[in-house]
Amino acid sequence: MPNIVLFSGSSHQDLSQKVADRLGLELGKVITKKFSNQETCVEIGESVRGEDVYIVQSGCGEINDNLMELLIMINACKIASSSRVTAVIPCFPYARQDKKDKSRAPISAKLVANMLSVAGADHIITMDLHASQIQGFFDIAVDNLYAEPAVLQWIRENIPEWKNSCIVSPDAGGAKRVTSIADRLNVEFALIHKERKKANEVDRMVLVGDVKDRVAILVDDMADTCGTICKAAEKLIDAGAIKVYAILTHGIFSGPAITRINDAPFEAVVVTNTIPQEEKMKSCPKIQIIDIAMILAEAIRRTHNGESVSYLFSHVPL
């Protein structure tokens, strides 16, 4: 495609390469390094004057360093006279800090949105935001892509008993997501109400719905320490589910997550590759990957050509 340059940050170069391959492009030349005092240095190795620039950087790994690297890359391209700079952020950093839920709490997702705008981003492409209202934190265009089409395909191809399944949300906030998938598959849905004592620690769970003698498929946008989904899996087995699967867009898997998944009664824990999982898959055979490079590549292609991105997900409720 003419007048388009695709750069990769250092957070997830494998995904960036897959997106480039889908688009038939070579990744742009960029050198990222650290000075001895740990400041980030970025050098764009080719002309971007008048070009439509896309920078792929996911909110994972060393999140603060990678976010700073993205901001510097955006600014470097902007002041080098690129026509437009789009930040492609498959997993949006600080997305869970999206509201003032207690006194003196920061709204860090809004701060990240401001930083991206000030750095010079003209457009944001991200996937399955933790809260859709984060789009409203920006004064620039934001395309929130959905992993749902890839999730539906995986369910139909990999779960033989999917017609006798129940789609389950591990919390009330994900009810809209699971009802959409359940409607597309024409199956039942359920949800689990959870009460937390503090962050990353669930106190009590109540199942709303019937999963007896069915395959339960837990669907959520992300899992971090996996306390919630592992307790939910045990709850579903106790409620009579035959098998339990978990399908997550962003598999953060920090702290004791891998140990918990290995000990939990999952048939499989399926995640997209918005975050690199190769190392974690070595210690957890239950983890399987859905490749979303095609969705990102198509969104970039449509953006570049001035076509509708939302048309890709016309069946998904906004």
PDB file of C-alpha atoms in Angstrom:
ATOM      1  CA  MET A   1       0.000   0.000   0.000  1.00  0.00           C
ATOM      2  CA  PRO A   2       1.415   3.450  -0.910  1.00  0.00           C
ATOM      3  CA  ASN A   3       2.150   6.209   1.626  1.00  0.00           C
ATOM      4  CA  ILE A   4       1.893   3.932   4.663  1.00  0.00           C
ATOM      5  CA  VAL A   5       4.613   3.114   7.196  1.00  0.00           C
ATOM      6  CA  LEU A   6       4.222   0.544   9.976  1.00  0.00           C
ATOM      7  CA  PHE A   7       6.527   0.725  12.996  1.00  0.00           C
ATOM      8  CA  SER A   8       6.821  -1.683  15.900  1.00  0.00           C
ATOM      9  CA  GLY A   9       7.554  -0.800  19.498  1.00  0.00           C
ATOM     10  CA  SER A  10       9.504  -3.290  21.593  1.00  0.00           C
ATOM     11  CA  SER A  11       6.552  -4.676  23.596  1.00  0.00           C
ATOM     12  CA  HIS A  12       5.265  -7.231  21.051  1.00  0.00           C
ATOM     13  CA  GLN A  13       7.350  -7.400  17.886  1.00  0.00           C
ATOM     14  CA  ASP A  14       5.967 -10.818  16.915  1.00  0.00           C
ATOM     15  CA  LEU A  15       2.426  -9.414  16.603  1.00  0.00           C
ATOM     16  CA  SER A  16       3.721  -6.381  14.703  1.00  0.00           C
ATOM     17  CA  GLN A  17       5.475  -8.664  12.212  1.00  0.00           C
ATOM     18  CA  LYS A  18       2.300 -10.711  11.705  1.00  0.00           C
ATOM     19  CA  VAL A  19       0.312  -7.525  11.041  1.00  0.00           C
ATOM     20  CA  ALA A  20       2.968  -6.353   8.570  1.00  0.00           C
ATOM     21  CA  ASP A  21       2.894  -9.735   6.788  1.00  0.00           C
ATOM     22  CA  ARG A  22      -0.913  -9.529   6.505  1.00  0.00           C
ATOM     23  CA  LEU A  23      -0.627  -6.080   4.935  1.00  0.00           C
ATOM     24  CA  GLY A  24       2.252  -7.082   2.663  1.00  0.00           C
ATOM     25  CA  LEU A  25       4.524  -4.469   4.260  1.00  0.00           C
ATOM     26  CA  GLU A  26       8.010  -4.392   5.730  1.00  0.00           C
ATOM     27  CA  LEU A  27       8.250  -3.025   9.273  1.00  0.00           C
ATOM     28  CA  GLY A  28       9.743   0.458   9.308  1.00  0.00           C
ATOM     29  CA  LYS A  29      13.277   0.990  10.585  1.00  0.00           C
ATOM     30  CA  VAL A  30      13.373   2.159  14.181  1.00  0.00           C
ATOM     31  CA  ILE A  31      16.025   1.839  16.883  1.00  0.00           C
ATOM     32  CA  THR A  32      14.994   1.904  20.540  1.00  0.00           C
ATOM     33  CA  LYS A  33      17.552   1.876  23.314  1.00  0.00           C
ATOM     34  CA  LYS A  34      18.164   3.026  26.864  1.00  0.00           C
ATOM     35  CA  PHE A  35      20.765   5.502  28.019  1.00  0.00           C
ATOM     36  CA  SER A  36      22.830   4.556  31.066  1.00  0.00           C
ATOM     37  CA  ASN A  37      20.442   6.542  33.286  1.00  0.00           C
ATOM     38  CA  GLN A  38      17.512   4.447  31.877  1.00  0.00           C
ATOM     39  CA  GLU A  39      16.037   7.226  29.725  1.00  0.00           C
ATOM     40  CA  THR A  40      14.432   5.886  26.556  1.00  0.00           C
ATOM     41  CA  CYS A  41      15.926   6.868  23.209  1.00  0.00           C
ATOM     42  CA  VAL A  42      14.121   6.332  19.891  1.00  0.00           C
ATOM     43  CA  GLU A  43      15.610   6.869  16.433  1.00  0.00           C
ATOM     44  CA  ILE A  44      13.297   6.650  13.389  1.00  0.00           C
ATOM     45  CA  GLY A  45      15.480   5.195  10.639  1.00  0.00           C
ATOM     46  CA  GLU A  46      13.575   6.332   7.537  1.00  0.00           C
ATOM     47  CA  SER A  47      11.675   9.309   6.172  1.00  0.00           C
ATOM     48  CA  VAL A  48       8.033   9.612   7.239  1.00  0.00           C
ATOM     49  CA  ARG A  49       7.338  12.991   5.600  1.00  0.00           C
ATOM     50  CA  GLY A  50       3.772  12.991   4.242  1.00  0.00           C
ATOM     51  CA  GLU A  51       3.302   9.339   5.243  1.00  0.00           C
ATOM     52  CA  ASP A  52       0.392   7.652   7.037  1.00  0.00           C
ATOM     53  CA  VAL A  53       2.201   6.212  10.086  1.00  0.00           C
ATOM     54  CA  TYR A  54       0.996   3.320  12.286  1.00  0.00           C
ATOM     55  CA  ILE A  55       2.857   2.396  15.483  1.00  0.00           C
ATOM     56  CA  VAL A  56       2.061  -0.969  17.110  1.00  0.00           C
ATOM     57  CA  GLN A  57       2.750  -1.056  20.848  1.00  0.00           C
ATOM     58  CA  SER A  58       0.773  -3.133  23.367  1.00  0.00           C
ATOM     59  CA  GLY A  59       0.352  -2.279  27.056  1.00  0.00           C
ATOM     60  CA  CYS A  60       2.256  -5.249  28.446  1.00  0.00           C
ATOM     61  CA  GLY A  61       5.653  -6.275  29.808  1.00  0.00           C
ATOM     62  CA  GLU A  62       7.469  -3.232  31.214  1.00  0.00           C
ATOM     63  CA  ILE A  63       4.304  -1.176  30.834  1.00  0.00           C
ATOM     64  CA  ASN A  64       5.644   2.221  31.905  1.00  0.00           C
ATOM     65  CA  ASP A  65       8.769   1.935  29.749  1.00  0.00           C
ATOM     66  CA  ASN A  66       6.732   0.735  26.761  1.00  0.00           C
ATOM     67  CA  LEU A  67       4.195   3.535  27.173  1.00  0.00           C
ATOM     68  CA  MET A  68       6.990   6.118  27.274  1.00  0.00           C
ATOM     69  CA  GLU A  69       8.580   4.524  24.207  1.00  0.00           C
ATOM     70  CA  LEU A  70       5.251   4.784  22.346  1.00  0.00           C
ATOM     71  CA  LEU A  71       4.842   8.456  23.285  1.00  0.00           C
ATOM     72  CA  ILE A  72       8.353   9.268  22.069  1.00  0.00           C
ATOM     73  CA  MET A  73       7.804   7.350  18.800  1.00  0.00           C
ATOM     74  CA  ILE A  74       4.528   9.207  18.172  1.00  0.00           C
ATOM     75  CA  ASN A  75       6.183  12.560  18.823  1.00  0.00           C
ATOM     76  CA  ALA A  76       9.219  11.714  16.686  1.00  0.00           C
ATOM     77  CA  CYS A  77       6.982  10.865  13.714  1.00  0.00           C
ATOM     78  CA  LYS A  78       4.746  13.886  14.258  1.00  0.00           C
ATOM     79  CA  ILE A  79       7.574  16.424  14.247  1.00  0.00           C
ATOM     80  CA  ALA A  80       9.103  14.650  11.230  1.00  0.00           C
ATOM     81  CA  SER A  81       6.099  15.891   9.168  1.00  0.00           C
ATOM     82  CA  SER A  82       4.089  12.667   8.877  1.00  0.00           C
ATOM     83  CA  SER A  83       0.569  13.309   7.566  1.00  0.00           C
ATOM     84  CA  ARG A  84      -1.105  11.218  10.285  1.00  0.00           C
ATOM     85  CA  VAL A  85       0.066   9.131  13.253  1.00  0.00           C
ATOM     86  CA  THR A  86      -2.082   6.245  14.468  1.00  0.00           C
ATOM     87  CA  ALA A  87      -1.210   4.414  17.687  1.00  0.00           C
ATOM     88  CA  VAL A  88      -2.224   0.755  17.460  1.00  0.00           C
ATOM     89  CA  ILE A  89      -2.512  -0.365  21.103  1.00  0.00           C
ATOM     90  CA  PRO A  90      -3.972  -3.907  21.224  1.00  0.00           C
ATOM     91  CA  CYS A  91      -4.023  -3.920  25.054  1.00  0.00           C
ATOM     92  CA  PHE A  92      -4.649  -0.418  26.393  1.00  0.00           C
ATOM     93  CA  PRO A  93      -2.487   0.366  29.459  1.00  0.00           C
ATOM     94  CA  TYR A  94      -4.107   1.492  32.722  1.00  0.00           C
ATOM     95  CA  ALA A  95      -7.548   0.619  31.330  1.00  0.00           C
ATOM     96  CA  ARG A  96      -8.790  -0.662  34.696  1.00  0.00           C
ATOM     97  CA  GLN A  97      -8.214   2.744  36.303  1.00  0.00           C
ATOM     98  CA  ASP A  98     -11.105   4.291  34.406  1.00  0.00           C
ATOM     99  CA  LYS A  99     -13.163   5.853  37.202  1.00  0.00           C
ATOM    100  CA  LYS A 100     -12.872   7.504  40.588  1.00  0.00           C
ATOM    101  CA  ASP A 101     -14.117   4.575  42.663  1.00  0.00           C
ATOM    102  CA  LYS A 102     -12.887   5.922  46.009  1.00  0.00           C
ATOM    103  CA  SER A 103     -11.660   9.182  47.501  1.00  0.00           C
ATOM    104  CA  ARG A 104      -8.457  10.567  46.000  1.00  0.00           C
ATOM    105  CA  ALA A 105      -8.254   7.770  43.387  1.00  0.00           C
ATOM    106  CA  PRO A 106      -6.695   8.787  40.055  1.00  0.00           C
ATOM    107  CA  ILE A 107      -8.378   8.241  36.690  1.00  0.00           C
ATOM    108  CA  SER A 108      -5.168   6.999  35.102  1.00  0.00           C
ATOM    109  CA  ALA A 109      -6.774   5.871  31.825  1.00  0.00           C
ATOM    110  CA  LYS A 110      -7.787   9.500  31.211  1.00  0.00           C
ATOM    111  CA  LEU A 111      -4.213  10.599  31.951  1.00  0.00           C
ATOM    112  CA  VAL A 112      -2.862   8.093  29.397  1.00  0.00           C
ATOM    113  CA  ALA A 113      -5.389   9.388  26.847  1.00  0.00           C
ATOM    114  CA  ASN A 114      -4.171  12.956  27.428  1.00  0.00           C
ATOM    115  CA  MET A 115      -0.527  11.895  27.085  1.00  0.00           C
ATOM    116  CA  LEU A 116      -1.183  10.147  23.763  1.00  0.00           C
ATOM    117  CA  SER A 117      -3.016  13.199  22.408  1.00  0.00           C
ATOM    118  CA  VAL A 118      -0.327  15.647  23.548  1.00  0.00           C
ATOM    119  CA  ALA A 119       2.412  13.425  22.068  1.00  0.00           C
ATOM    120  CA  GLY A 120       0.754  13.956  18.679  1.00  0.00           C
ATOM    121  CA  ALA A 121      -1.432  10.898  18.014  1.00  0.00           C
ATOM    122  CA  ASP A 122      -4.216  11.611  15.513  1.00  0.00           C
ATOM    123  CA  HIS A 123      -6.013   8.295  15.870  1.00  0.00           C
ATOM    124  CA  ILE A 124      -6.078   5.319  18.263  1.00  0.00           C
ATOM    125  CA  ILE A 125      -6.811   1.691  17.374  1.00  0.00           C
ATOM    126  CA  THR A 126      -7.258  -0.618  20.364  1.00  0.00           C
ATOM    127  CA  MET A 127      -9.066  -3.854  21.207  1.00  0.00           C
ATOM    128  CA  ASP A 128     -11.742  -4.794  23.766  1.00  0.00           C
ATOM    129  CA  LEU A 129     -11.320  -1.831  26.090  1.00  0.00           C
ATOM    130  CA  HIS A 130     -11.980  -2.721  29.720  1.00  0.00           C
ATOM    131  CA  ALA A 131     -14.606   0.036  29.733  1.00  0.00           C
ATOM    132  CA  SER A 132     -16.042   1.509  26.536  1.00  0.00           C
ATOM    133  CA  GLN A 133     -16.244   4.976  28.069  1.00  0.00           C
ATOM    134  CA  ILE A 134     -12.452   5.253  27.774  1.00  0.00           C
ATOM    135  CA  GLN A 135     -13.145   6.243  24.143  1.00  0.00           C
ATOM    136  CA  GLY A 136     -14.714   9.389  25.566  1.00  0.00           C
ATOM    137  CA  PHE A 137     -11.466  10.332  27.307  1.00  0.00           C
ATOM    138  CA  PHE A 138     -10.043  11.243  23.888  1.00  0.00           C
ATOM    139  CA  ASP A 139     -10.762  14.227  21.655  1.00  0.00           C
ATOM    140  CA  ILE A 140      -9.325  12.268  18.695  1.00  0.00           C
ATOM    141  CA  ALA A 141     -10.819   9.298  16.821  1.00  0.00           C
ATOM    142  CA  VAL A 142     -10.716   5.964  18.663  1.00  0.00           C
ATOM    143  CA  ASP A 143     -11.554   2.600  17.076  1.00  0.00           C
ATOM    144  CA  ASN A 144     -12.271  -0.056  19.701  1.00  0.00           C
ATOM    145  CA  LEU A 145     -11.991  -3.395  17.890  1.00  0.00           C
ATOM    146  CA  TYR A 146     -13.680  -6.577  19.102  1.00  0.00           C
ATOM    147  CA  ALA A 147     -12.195 -10.054  19.427  1.00  0.00           C
ATOM    148  CA  GLU A 148     -15.720 -11.524  19.274  1.00  0.00           C
ATOM    149  CA  PRO A 149     -15.643 -12.767  15.633  1.00  0.00           C
ATOM    150  CA  ALA A 150     -12.421 -14.689  16.341  1.00  0.00           C
ATOM    151  CA  VAL A 151     -13.857 -16.006  19.629  1.00  0.00           C
ATOM    152  CA  LEU A 152     -17.010 -17.285  17.903  1.00  0.00           C
ATOM    153  CA  GLN A 153     -14.914 -19.042  15.267  1.00  0.00           C
ATOM    154  CA  TRP A 154     -12.719 -20.677  17.928  1.00  0.00           C
ATOM    155  CA  ILE A 155     -15.737 -21.936  19.882  1.00  0.00           C
ATOM    156  CA  ARG A 156     -17.358 -23.486  16.800  1.00  0.00           C
ATOM    157  CA  GLU A 157     -14.122 -25.129  15.637  1.00  0.00           C
ATOM    158  CA  ASN A 158     -12.675 -26.343  18.954  1.00  0.00           C
ATOM    159  CA  ILE A 159     -15.569 -27.192  21.302  1.00  0.00           C
ATOM    160  CA  PRO A 160     -17.504 -30.173  19.859  1.00  0.00           C
ATOM    161  CA  GLU A 161     -20.351 -29.734  22.389  1.00  0.00           C
ATOM    162  CA  TRP A 162     -20.737 -25.979  21.812  1.00  0.00           C
ATOM    163  CA  LYS A 163     -24.462 -26.328  21.005  1.00  0.00           C
ATOM    164  CA  ASN A 164     -24.945 -27.628  24.565  1.00  0.00           C
ATOM    165  CA  SER A 165     -22.964 -24.797  26.142  1.00  0.00           C
ATOM    166  CA  CYS A 166     -23.654 -21.858  28.404  1.00  0.00           C
ATOM    167  CA  ILE A 167     -21.699 -18.604  28.026  1.00  0.00           C
ATOM    168  CA  VAL A 168     -20.796 -17.265  31.472  1.00  0.00           C
ATOM    169  CA  SER A 169     -19.591 -13.828  32.561  1.00  0.00           C
ATOM    170  CA  PRO A 170     -17.387 -13.930  35.685  1.00  0.00           C
ATOM    171  CA  ASP A 171     -18.813 -10.561  36.755  1.00  0.00           C
ATOM    172  CA  ALA A 172     -21.880  -8.406  36.155  1.00  0.00           C
ATOM    173  CA  GLY A 173     -19.860  -5.899  34.099  1.00  0.00           C
ATOM    174  CA  GLY A 174     -19.336  -8.444  31.305  1.00  0.00           C
ATOM    175  CA  ALA A 175     -23.045  -9.280  30.894  1.00  0.00           C
ATOM    176  CA  LYS A 176     -23.351  -7.366  27.603  1.00  0.00           C
ATOM    177  CA  ARG A 177     -20.346  -9.202  26.152  1.00  0.00           C
ATOM    178  CA  VAL A 178     -21.623 -12.696  26.993  1.00  0.00           C
ATOM    179  CA  THR A 179     -25.211 -12.034  25.891  1.00  0.00           C
ATOM    180  CA  SER A 180     -23.923 -10.941  22.472  1.00  0.00           C
ATOM    181  CA  ILE A 181     -21.889 -14.156  22.078  1.00  0.00           C
ATOM    182  CA  ALA A 182     -24.725 -16.325  23.435  1.00  0.00           C
ATOM    183  CA  ASP A 183     -27.167 -14.761  20.969  1.00  0.00           C
ATOM    184  CA  ARG A 184     -24.798 -15.409  18.047  1.00  0.00           C
ATOM    185  CA  LEU A 185     -24.418 -19.063  19.086  1.00  0.00           C
ATOM    186  CA  ASN A 186     -28.086 -19.393  20.060  1.00  0.00           C
ATOM    187  CA  VAL A 187     -27.223 -20.795  23.514  1.00  0.00           C
ATOM    188  CA  GLU A 188     -27.988 -19.822  27.120  1.00  0.00           C
ATOM    189  CA  PHE A 189     -25.954 -17.394  29.209  1.00  0.00           C
ATOM    190  CA  ALA A 190     -25.263 -16.951  32.921  1.00  0.00           C
ATOM    191  CA  LEU A 191     -23.300 -14.571  35.093  1.00  0.00           C
ATOM    192  CA  ILE A 192     -21.460 -14.665  38.383  1.00  0.00           C
ATOM    193  CA  HIS A 193     -21.890 -11.900  40.927  1.00  0.00           C
ATOM    194  CA  LYS A 194     -18.672 -11.305  42.864  1.00  0.00           C
ATOM    195  CA  GLU A 195     -17.912  -9.252  45.940  1.00  0.00           C
ATOM    196  CA  ARG A 196     -14.356  -8.029  46.502  1.00  0.00           C
ATOM    197  CA  LYS A 197     -12.690  -7.240  49.807  1.00  0.00           C
ATOM    198  CA  LYS A 198      -9.889  -5.446  47.930  1.00  0.00           C
ATOM    199  CA  ALA A 199      -8.326  -5.314  44.446  1.00  0.00           C
ATOM    200  CA  ASN A 200      -7.302  -8.716  43.012  1.00  0.00           C
ATOM    201  CA  GLU A 201      -9.050 -10.548  45.878  1.00  0.00           C
ATOM    202  CA  VAL A 202     -12.589 -11.956  45.539  1.00  0.00           C
ATOM    203  CA  ASP A 203     -14.585 -12.561  48.731  1.00  0.00           C
ATOM    204  CA  ARG A 204     -17.796 -14.305  47.591  1.00  0.00           C
ATOM    205  CA  MET A 205     -19.394 -15.531  44.348  1.00  0.00           C
ATOM    206  CA  VAL A 206     -23.027 -16.188  43.426  1.00  0.00           C
ATOM    207  CA  LEU A 207     -24.003 -17.926  40.155  1.00  0.00           C
ATOM    208  CA  VAL A 208     -27.063 -16.544  38.354  1.00  0.00           C
ATOM    209  CA  GLY A 209     -28.195 -19.064  35.710  1.00  0.00           C
ATOM    210  CA  ASP A 210     -28.191 -22.808  35.066  1.00  0.00           C
ATOM    211  CA  VAL A 211     -25.080 -24.654  33.856  1.00  0.00           C
ATOM    212  CA  LYS A 212     -26.007 -28.181  34.989  1.00  0.00           C
ATOM    213  CA  ASP A 213     -24.995 -30.856  32.414  1.00  0.00           C
ATOM    214  CA  ARG A 214     -23.672 -28.159  30.079  1.00  0.00           C
ATOM    215  CA  VAL A 215     -20.269 -26.979  28.857  1.00  0.00           C
ATOM    216  CA  ALA A 216     -19.550 -23.671  30.603  1.00  0.00           C
ATOM    217  CA  ILE A 217     -17.559 -21.094  28.635  1.00  0.00           C
ATOM    218  CA  LEU A 218     -16.269 -18.215  30.747  1.00  0.00           C
ATOM    219  CA  VAL A 219     -15.735 -15.062  28.671  1.00  0.00           C
ATOM    220  CA  ASP A 220     -13.989 -11.920  29.910  1.00  0.00           C
ATOM    221  CA  ASP A 221     -11.937  -9.051  28.501  1.00  0.00           C
ATOM    222  CA  MET A 222      -8.863  -9.706  30.658  1.00  0.00           C
ATOM    223  CA  ALA A 223      -7.401 -11.857  33.416  1.00  0.00           C
ATOM    224  CA  ASP A 224      -4.534 -10.693  35.611  1.00  0.00           C
ATOM    225  CA  THR A 225      -3.857 -12.820  38.699  1.00  0.00           C
ATOM    226  CA  CYS A 226      -6.715 -15.157  37.637  1.00  0.00           C
ATOM    227  CA  GLY A 227      -8.248 -15.382  41.103  1.00  0.00           C
ATOM    228  CA  THR A 228     -11.688 -14.523  39.727  1.00  0.00           C
ATOM    229  CA  ILE A 229     -11.825 -16.930  36.778  1.00  0.00           C
ATOM    230  CA  CYS A 230     -10.315 -19.827  38.753  1.00  0.00           C
ATOM    231  CA  LYS A 231     -12.846 -19.415  41.566  1.00  0.00           C
ATOM    232  CA  ALA A 232     -15.556 -19.059  38.919  1.00  0.00           C
ATOM    233  CA  ALA A 233     -14.449 -22.344  37.296  1.00  0.00           C
ATOM    234  CA  GLU A 234     -14.724 -24.150  40.628  1.00  0.00           C
ATOM    235  CA  LYS A 235     -18.163 -22.599  41.181  1.00  0.00           C
ATOM    236  CA  LEU A 236     -19.326 -23.814  37.753  1.00  0.00           C
ATOM    237  CA  ILE A 237     -18.085 -27.375  38.352  1.00  0.00           C
ATOM    238  CA  ASP A 238     -19.864 -27.387  41.744  1.00  0.00           C
ATOM    239  CA  ALA A 239     -23.023 -26.204  39.927  1.00  0.00           C
ATOM    240  CA  GLY A 240     -22.910 -29.259  37.614  1.00  0.00           C
ATOM    241  CA  ALA A 241     -21.033 -28.067  34.524  1.00  0.00           C
ATOM    242  CA  ILE A 242     -19.526 -30.932  32.462  1.00  0.00           C
ATOM    243  CA  LYS A 243     -16.490 -28.939  31.293  1.00  0.00           C
ATOM    244  CA  VAL A 244     -15.223 -25.393  31.797  1.00  0.00           C
ATOM    245  CA  TYR A 245     -13.370 -23.254  29.242  1.00  0.00           C
ATOM    246  CA  ALA A 246     -12.146 -19.683  29.679  1.00  0.00           C
ATOM    247  CA  ILE A 247     -11.819 -17.272  26.741  1.00  0.00           C
ATOM    248  CA  LEU A 248     -10.093 -13.952  27.426  1.00  0.00           C
ATOM    249  CA  THR A 249      -9.022 -11.119  25.143  1.00  0.00           C
ATOM    250  CA  HIS A 250      -6.045  -9.992  27.233  1.00  0.00           C
ATOM    251  CA  GLY A 251      -4.140 -12.636  29.196  1.00  0.00           C
ATOM    252  CA  ILE A 252      -1.981 -10.576  31.575  1.00  0.00           C
ATOM    253  CA  PHE A 253      -1.224 -13.564  33.850  1.00  0.00           C
ATOM    254  CA  SER A 254       0.831 -11.864  36.558  1.00  0.00           C
ATOM    255  CA  GLY A 255       1.830 -13.157  39.993  1.00  0.00           C
ATOM    256  CA  PRO A 256       0.332 -16.582  40.849  1.00  0.00           C
ATOM    257  CA  ALA A 257      -1.825 -16.721  37.687  1.00  0.00           C
ATOM    258  CA  ILE A 258      -0.091 -19.664  35.962  1.00  0.00           C
ATOM    259  CA  THR A 259      -0.102 -21.813  39.122  1.00  0.00           C
ATOM    260  CA  ARG A 260      -3.794 -21.064  39.652  1.00  0.00           C
ATOM    261  CA  ILE A 261      -4.674 -21.983  36.051  1.00  0.00           C
ATOM    262  CA  ASN A 262      -2.753 -25.256  36.288  1.00  0.00           C
ATOM    263  CA  ASP A 263      -4.625 -26.143  39.501  1.00  0.00           C
ATOM    264  CA  ALA A 264      -8.068 -25.035  38.227  1.00  0.00           C
ATOM    265  CA  PRO A 265     -10.537 -27.390  36.452  1.00  0.00           C
ATOM    266  CA  PHE A 266     -10.180 -25.786  32.994  1.00  0.00           C
ATOM    267  CA  GLU A 267     -10.156 -27.768  29.757  1.00  0.00           C
ATOM    268  CA  ALA A 268      -8.412 -24.802  28.144  1.00  0.00           C
ATOM    269  CA  VAL A 269      -7.724 -21.117  28.801  1.00  0.00           C
ATOM    270  CA  VAL A 270      -7.890 -19.333  25.459  1.00  0.00           C
ATOM    271  CA  VAL A 271      -6.391 -15.859  24.995  1.00  0.00           C
ATOM    272  CA  THR A 272      -5.698 -13.608  22.025  1.00  0.00           C
ATOM    273  CA  ASN A 273      -2.139 -12.586  21.220  1.00  0.00           C
ATOM    274  CA  THR A 274      -2.577  -8.915  22.215  1.00  0.00           C
ATOM    275  CA  ILE A 275       0.044  -9.845  24.843  1.00  0.00           C
ATOM    276  CA  PRO A 276       2.951 -12.261  24.186  1.00  0.00           C
ATOM    277  CA  GLN A 277       2.249 -15.698  25.713  1.00  0.00           C
ATOM    278  CA  GLU A 278       5.084 -17.915  24.453  1.00  0.00           C
ATOM    279  CA  GLU A 279       6.929 -18.136  27.795  1.00  0.00           C
ATOM    280  CA  LYS A 280       3.750 -18.722  29.793  1.00  0.00           C
ATOM    281  CA  MET A 281       2.591 -21.485  27.434  1.00  0.00           C
ATOM    282  CA  LYS A 282       5.763 -23.442  28.274  1.00  0.00           C
ATOM    283  CA  SER A 283       4.718 -23.685  31.928  1.00  0.00           C
ATOM    284  CA  CYS A 284       0.959 -23.949  31.329  1.00  0.00           C
ATOM    285  CA  PRO A 285      -0.225 -26.362  28.596  1.00  0.00           C
ATOM    286  CA  LYS A 286      -3.855 -25.237  29.096  1.00  0.00           C
ATOM    287  CA  ILE A 287      -3.169 -21.853  27.454  1.00  0.00           C
ATOM    288  CA  GLN A 288      -4.167 -21.639  23.779  1.00  0.00           C
ATOM    289  CA  ILE A 289      -3.890 -18.669  21.397  1.00  0.00           C
ATOM    290  CA  ILE A 290      -6.321 -16.911  19.057  1.00  0.00           C
ATOM    291  CA  ASP A 291      -4.412 -14.810  16.524  1.00  0.00           C
ATOM    292  CA  ILE A 292      -5.927 -11.340  16.098  1.00  0.00           C
ATOM    293  CA  ALA A 293      -3.293 -10.019  13.652  1.00  0.00           C
ATOM    294  CA  MET A 294      -5.816 -10.277  10.803  1.00  0.00           C
ATOM    295  CA  ILE A 295      -8.324  -8.044  12.645  1.00  0.00           C
ATOM    296  CA  LEU A 296      -5.661  -5.411  13.384  1.00  0.00           C
ATOM    297  CA  ALA A 297      -4.327  -5.547   9.828  1.00  0.00           C
ATOM    298  CA  GLU A 298      -7.801  -5.139   8.327  1.00  0.00           C
ATOM    299  CA  ALA A 299      -8.535  -2.196  10.648  1.00  0.00           C
ATOM    300  CA  ILE A 300      -5.284  -0.523   9.543  1.00  0.00           C
ATOM    301  CA  ARG A 301      -6.043  -1.179   5.870  1.00  0.00           C
ATOM    302  CA  ARG A 302      -9.565   0.253   6.177  1.00  0.00           C
ATOM    303  CA  THR A 303      -8.336   3.298   8.107  1.00  0.00           C
ATOM    304  CA  HIS A 304      -5.669   3.998   5.500  1.00  0.00           C
ATOM    305  CA  ASN A 305      -8.182   3.668   2.630  1.00  0.00           C
ATOM    306  CA  GLY A 306     -10.833   5.784   4.364  1.00  0.00           C
ATOM    307  CA  GLU A 307     -13.238   2.845   4.746  1.00  0.00           C
ATOM    308  CA  SER A 308     -15.480   2.001   7.704  1.00  0.00           C
ATOM    309  CA  VAL A 309     -13.774   0.057  10.496  1.00  0.00           C
ATOM    310  CA  SER A 310     -17.002  -0.520  12.425  1.00  0.00           C
ATOM    311  CA  TYR A 311     -18.387  -2.413   9.409  1.00  0.00           C
ATOM    312  CA  LEU A 312     -16.086  -5.292  10.453  1.00  0.00           C
ATOM    313  CA  PHE A 313     -18.173  -5.691  13.591  1.00  0.00           C
ATOM    314  CA  SER A 314     -21.585  -4.590  12.384  1.00  0.00           C
ATOM    315  CA  HIS A 315     -23.298  -7.332  14.433  1.00  0.00           C
ATOM    316  CA  VAL A 316     -21.588  -6.313  17.711  1.00  0.00           C
ATOM    317  CA  PRO A 317     -23.655  -3.971  19.945  1.00  0.00           C
ATOM    318  CA  LEU A 318     -21.861  -0.719  20.766  1.00  0.00           C
TER     319      LEU A 318
END
